[in-house]
Amino acid sequence: MQGATLRYDGLTKRYGDTVAVRDLTGDIRPGVVTGMLGPNGAGKSTALKCLLGLAAPTSGTATIDGVAYGAVAHAGRRIGTVLETRGFHPGLSAVANLRVIAAAIDVDDANVARVLEVVSLTGDAGRRVRGYSLGMRQRLAIAAGLLGDPDTLILDEPANGLDPHAIVWLRGLLRTLAAEGRTVLVSSHQLAEMEQTVDDVFIMDHGDLRAQGGLREVCGSHSLEETFLALTEGTGR
Ligand SMILES: Nc1ncnc2c1ncn2[C@@H]1O[C@H](COP(=O)(O)OP(=O)(O)OP(=O)(O)O)[C@@H](O)[C@H]1O
Ligand SMILES: [Mg+2]
């Protein structure tokens, strides 16, 4: 399995007067877990959306193996995503929801049972998603991201709503996927958890890249939390 190289080259994204991401440049490598870190409003989700063609760059580029998302062959299968905005049909079961997505990205229904097993939802798979807890919905979103056996995964705060057991499970999953050669890009502000999960980091604040590189290279002898607090100011609240 060989994941894609993701590349930002002078990426700027403005929304009116707000510069969500300013002149971002950097590579995300296959075979490792990369964390996109930053306080609320730093531009993490915007940076991920630009890679996925869900936000159009104002200038610069965000590419996947050198091309825009829209030019990636079989992107729905190759690039797995976990985004806050994924809507599941509340009146349908988890199985039915995943079958809809499987059909949309043209993967065999056999994958539905496989990914439900991965996220430990097999026993609840026939229940309507309406009755799912926050953590169950989040695990279902992760299952959907894995449906196409993607070589590249882009996850926006996938640990949201997960309990400590599930967070440890997710860490192992992301590390395993990267060890298989896949590209794993994950956004978060859970620093203690990220410190145990990621190899490389991008630290953003107010749209600017404050640091980028290997975790130990960026943090030196400091913890990730200390480094993050020294490099970012967030909203000051
Ligand atoms: N669709 C949009 N329209 C207008 N402004 C936007 C839009 N999306 C993001 N922004 C603005 O861009 C900035 C960066 O937002 P973004 O969602 O990328 O931050 P984030 O780092 O993901 O934050 P969080 O940790 O809260 O998820 C914020 O000031 C936000 O208000
Ligand atoms: Mg966000």
XYZ file of C-alpha atoms and ligand atoms in Angstrom:
269
model
C 0.000 0.000 0.000
C 1.413 3.369 -1.001
C -0.370 6.505 0.169
C -0.351 9.795 -1.673
C 1.947 12.719 -0.978
C -0.207 15.695 -0.026
C 1.272 19.120 -0.775
C 0.390 22.687 0.109
C 2.121 25.267 -2.037
C 1.461 28.869 -1.047
C -2.138 28.052 -0.186
C -4.242 31.024 0.866
C -7.971 30.830 1.541
C -9.993 33.942 2.333
C -13.605 34.190 3.373
C -14.433 37.866 2.866
C -12.125 39.770 5.206
C -11.100 36.628 7.081
C -7.909 34.913 6.018
C -8.620 31.343 7.098
C -5.277 30.024 5.761
C -2.353 32.259 4.765
C 0.460 31.164 2.433
C 0.635 27.571 3.680
C 3.435 25.443 2.241
C 4.395 21.924 3.281
C 4.254 18.213 2.484
C 2.389 15.372 4.168
C 4.229 12.073 3.648
C 2.909 8.546 3.236
C 3.743 5.980 5.909
C 3.431 8.330 8.875
C 0.680 10.049 10.845
C 0.659 13.829 10.421
C -1.208 16.075 12.840
C -2.806 19.345 11.700
C -2.901 21.177 15.016
C -4.061 24.597 16.131
C -6.551 26.426 18.351
C -10.174 27.063 17.321
C -10.285 29.074 14.120
C -6.635 28.378 13.257
C -7.568 27.146 9.771
C -7.245 23.387 10.247
C -10.585 22.402 8.719
C -10.129 24.898 5.891
C -6.701 23.452 5.065
C -8.161 19.929 4.964
C -11.158 21.055 2.875
C -8.865 22.654 0.296
C -7.129 19.278 -0.194
C -10.522 17.643 -0.723
C -11.867 20.189 -3.189
C -14.503 21.274 -0.645
C -13.058 24.791 -0.460
C -11.502 26.541 -3.451
C -8.106 28.166 -2.786
C -7.968 31.960 -3.156
C -4.371 31.470 -4.328
C -1.782 28.713 -4.242
C -2.540 24.998 -4.424
C -3.376 21.925 -2.340
C -2.561 18.751 -4.269
C -2.682 14.968 -3.979
C 0.252 13.310 -5.747
C 0.624 16.520 -7.719
C -2.953 16.988 -8.868
C -6.120 18.592 -7.514
C -8.633 16.302 -5.784
C -10.945 16.473 -8.800
C -8.235 14.960 -10.996
C -7.487 11.974 -8.700
C -8.684 8.731 -10.289
C -11.239 6.901 -8.116
C -10.894 9.600 -5.443
C -13.899 8.294 -3.504
C -12.104 5.000 -2.925
C -8.498 6.227 -2.755
C -9.050 9.111 -0.360
C -10.930 8.243 2.834
C -12.396 11.175 4.745
C -13.869 11.761 8.163
C -15.428 15.229 8.286
C -17.705 16.911 10.815
C -20.266 17.491 8.119
C -20.892 13.891 7.047
C -24.637 13.482 7.342
C -26.061 10.046 7.988
C -29.714 9.367 7.344
C -31.182 9.135 10.874
C -34.028 6.872 9.811
C -31.733 4.284 8.249
C -29.564 1.694 9.976
C -25.773 1.898 9.977
C -25.670 -0.915 7.414
C -28.097 0.883 5.116
C -26.198 4.168 5.436
C -22.896 2.483 4.616
C -24.454 0.649 1.641
C -25.536 4.001 0.194
C -21.986 5.314 0.483
C -20.524 2.042 -0.869
C -22.736 2.344 -3.940
C -21.738 5.989 -4.411
C -18.012 5.182 -4.443
C -18.527 1.883 -6.284
C -17.194 -0.564 -3.704
C -18.550 -4.023 -2.963
C -21.132 -4.385 -0.166
C -18.804 -6.927 1.484
C -16.792 -3.940 2.683
C -19.710 -2.761 4.819
C -19.419 -5.709 7.224
C -15.620 -5.352 7.239
C -15.598 -1.700 8.323
C -18.409 -2.190 10.867
C -16.210 -4.856 12.453
C -13.203 -2.507 12.475
C -15.159 0.125 14.447
C -16.924 -2.457 16.677
C -20.421 -1.569 15.500
C -21.340 -5.003 14.145
C -23.747 -5.667 17.015
C -25.565 -2.338 16.526
C -25.398 -2.288 12.736
C -29.126 -2.917 12.258
C -30.237 -0.094 14.546
C -31.401 3.253 13.158
C -28.663 5.879 13.374
C -31.221 8.194 15.065
C -30.690 6.217 18.265
C -26.885 6.258 18.111
C -24.799 8.028 20.757
C -22.271 10.694 19.740
C -19.423 8.200 20.010
C -21.278 5.620 17.921
C -21.926 8.212 15.199
C -18.272 9.144 15.223
C -17.243 5.485 14.875
C -19.723 5.149 12.012
C -18.111 8.185 10.327
C -14.719 6.471 10.686
C -16.200 3.286 9.201
C -17.467 5.294 6.234
C -13.992 6.759 5.761
C -12.527 3.256 5.571
C -15.108 1.808 3.148
C -13.023 2.105 0.001
C -9.864 0.698 1.659
C -8.292 4.104 0.935
C -4.525 4.538 0.686
C -4.891 8.087 2.004
C -6.966 9.248 4.980
C -7.912 12.814 5.869
C -9.682 13.070 9.217
C -11.021 16.259 10.816
C -11.146 15.796 14.593
C -12.026 12.093 14.429
C -11.642 11.723 18.203
C -14.588 14.066 18.907
C -17.066 12.362 21.185
C -14.975 9.225 21.669
C -14.458 7.827 25.170
C -10.969 6.944 26.466
C -11.219 3.327 25.277
C -12.212 4.434 21.792
C -9.487 7.101 21.715
C -6.830 4.484 22.456
C -8.386 2.255 19.788
C -8.332 5.137 17.264
C -4.665 5.830 18.018
C -3.827 2.192 17.261
C -5.915 2.266 14.085
C -4.216 5.398 12.730
C -0.759 4.076 13.591
C -1.526 0.736 11.911
C -2.867 2.426 8.764
C 0.285 4.541 8.508
C 2.549 1.543 9.159
C 0.901 -0.141 6.170
C 2.224 2.703 4.009
C -0.910 4.837 3.911
C -0.964 8.604 4.264
C -2.785 9.727 7.408
C -3.569 13.412 8.029
C -5.528 14.123 11.193
C -6.631 17.412 12.754
C -7.088 17.795 16.483
C -6.553 20.017 19.481
C -6.213 17.124 21.917
C -2.491 17.587 22.434
C -1.697 14.832 24.927
C -3.391 12.363 22.606
C -1.745 13.746 19.478
C 1.663 13.523 21.126
C 1.187 9.748 21.285
C -0.270 9.454 17.793
C 1.598 11.624 15.301
C 5.053 11.528 13.716
C 4.878 14.902 11.942
C 3.029 18.074 12.909
C 1.747 21.279 11.367
C 0.983 23.864 14.054
C -1.349 26.616 12.819
C -2.665 29.784 14.448
C -4.871 32.505 12.918
C -4.293 30.990 9.479
C -0.501 31.039 9.774
C 1.797 28.027 9.932
C 3.769 28.458 13.174
C 5.838 25.260 12.988
C 6.138 22.161 10.857
C 8.248 19.020 10.941
C 8.884 15.886 12.960
C 7.264 15.954 16.416
C 10.564 15.804 18.316
C 12.233 18.208 15.909
C 9.467 20.768 16.514
C 9.127 20.235 20.281
C 12.718 19.528 21.297
C 12.733 18.606 24.988
C 9.327 20.237 25.572
C 5.940 18.559 25.536
C 3.651 19.131 22.592
C 1.325 21.104 24.876
C 4.122 23.422 26.015
C 5.252 23.927 22.429
C 1.700 24.555 21.215
C 0.964 27.101 23.966
C 4.214 28.950 23.265
C 3.599 29.090 19.505
C -0.109 29.924 19.422
C -2.425 32.430 21.061
C -5.814 31.253 19.789
C -8.730 33.487 20.654
C -7.290 34.306 24.074
C -10.272 32.792 25.843
N -17.401 28.785 5.107
C -16.851 29.789 5.808
N -17.314 31.051 5.673
C -16.770 32.073 6.367
N -15.739 31.943 7.222
C -15.231 30.713 7.390
C -15.756 29.569 6.696
N -15.043 28.475 7.079
C -14.126 28.911 7.962
N -14.230 30.251 8.144
C -13.380 31.074 9.022
O -12.041 30.743 8.772
C -11.288 30.638 9.977
C -10.693 29.245 10.101
O -11.761 28.304 10.297
P -11.518 26.738 10.383
O -12.856 26.109 10.487
O -10.645 26.322 9.275
O -10.722 26.618 11.761
P -10.342 25.318 12.611
O -8.887 25.413 12.903
O -10.835 24.094 11.933
O -11.146 25.570 13.979
P -11.864 24.523 15.005
O -10.775 24.039 15.922
O -12.833 25.390 15.753
O -12.496 23.446 14.201
C -12.243 31.024 11.090
O -12.071 32.409 11.367
C -13.604 30.772 10.492
O -14.564 31.606 11.056
Mg -12.195 22.641 12.441
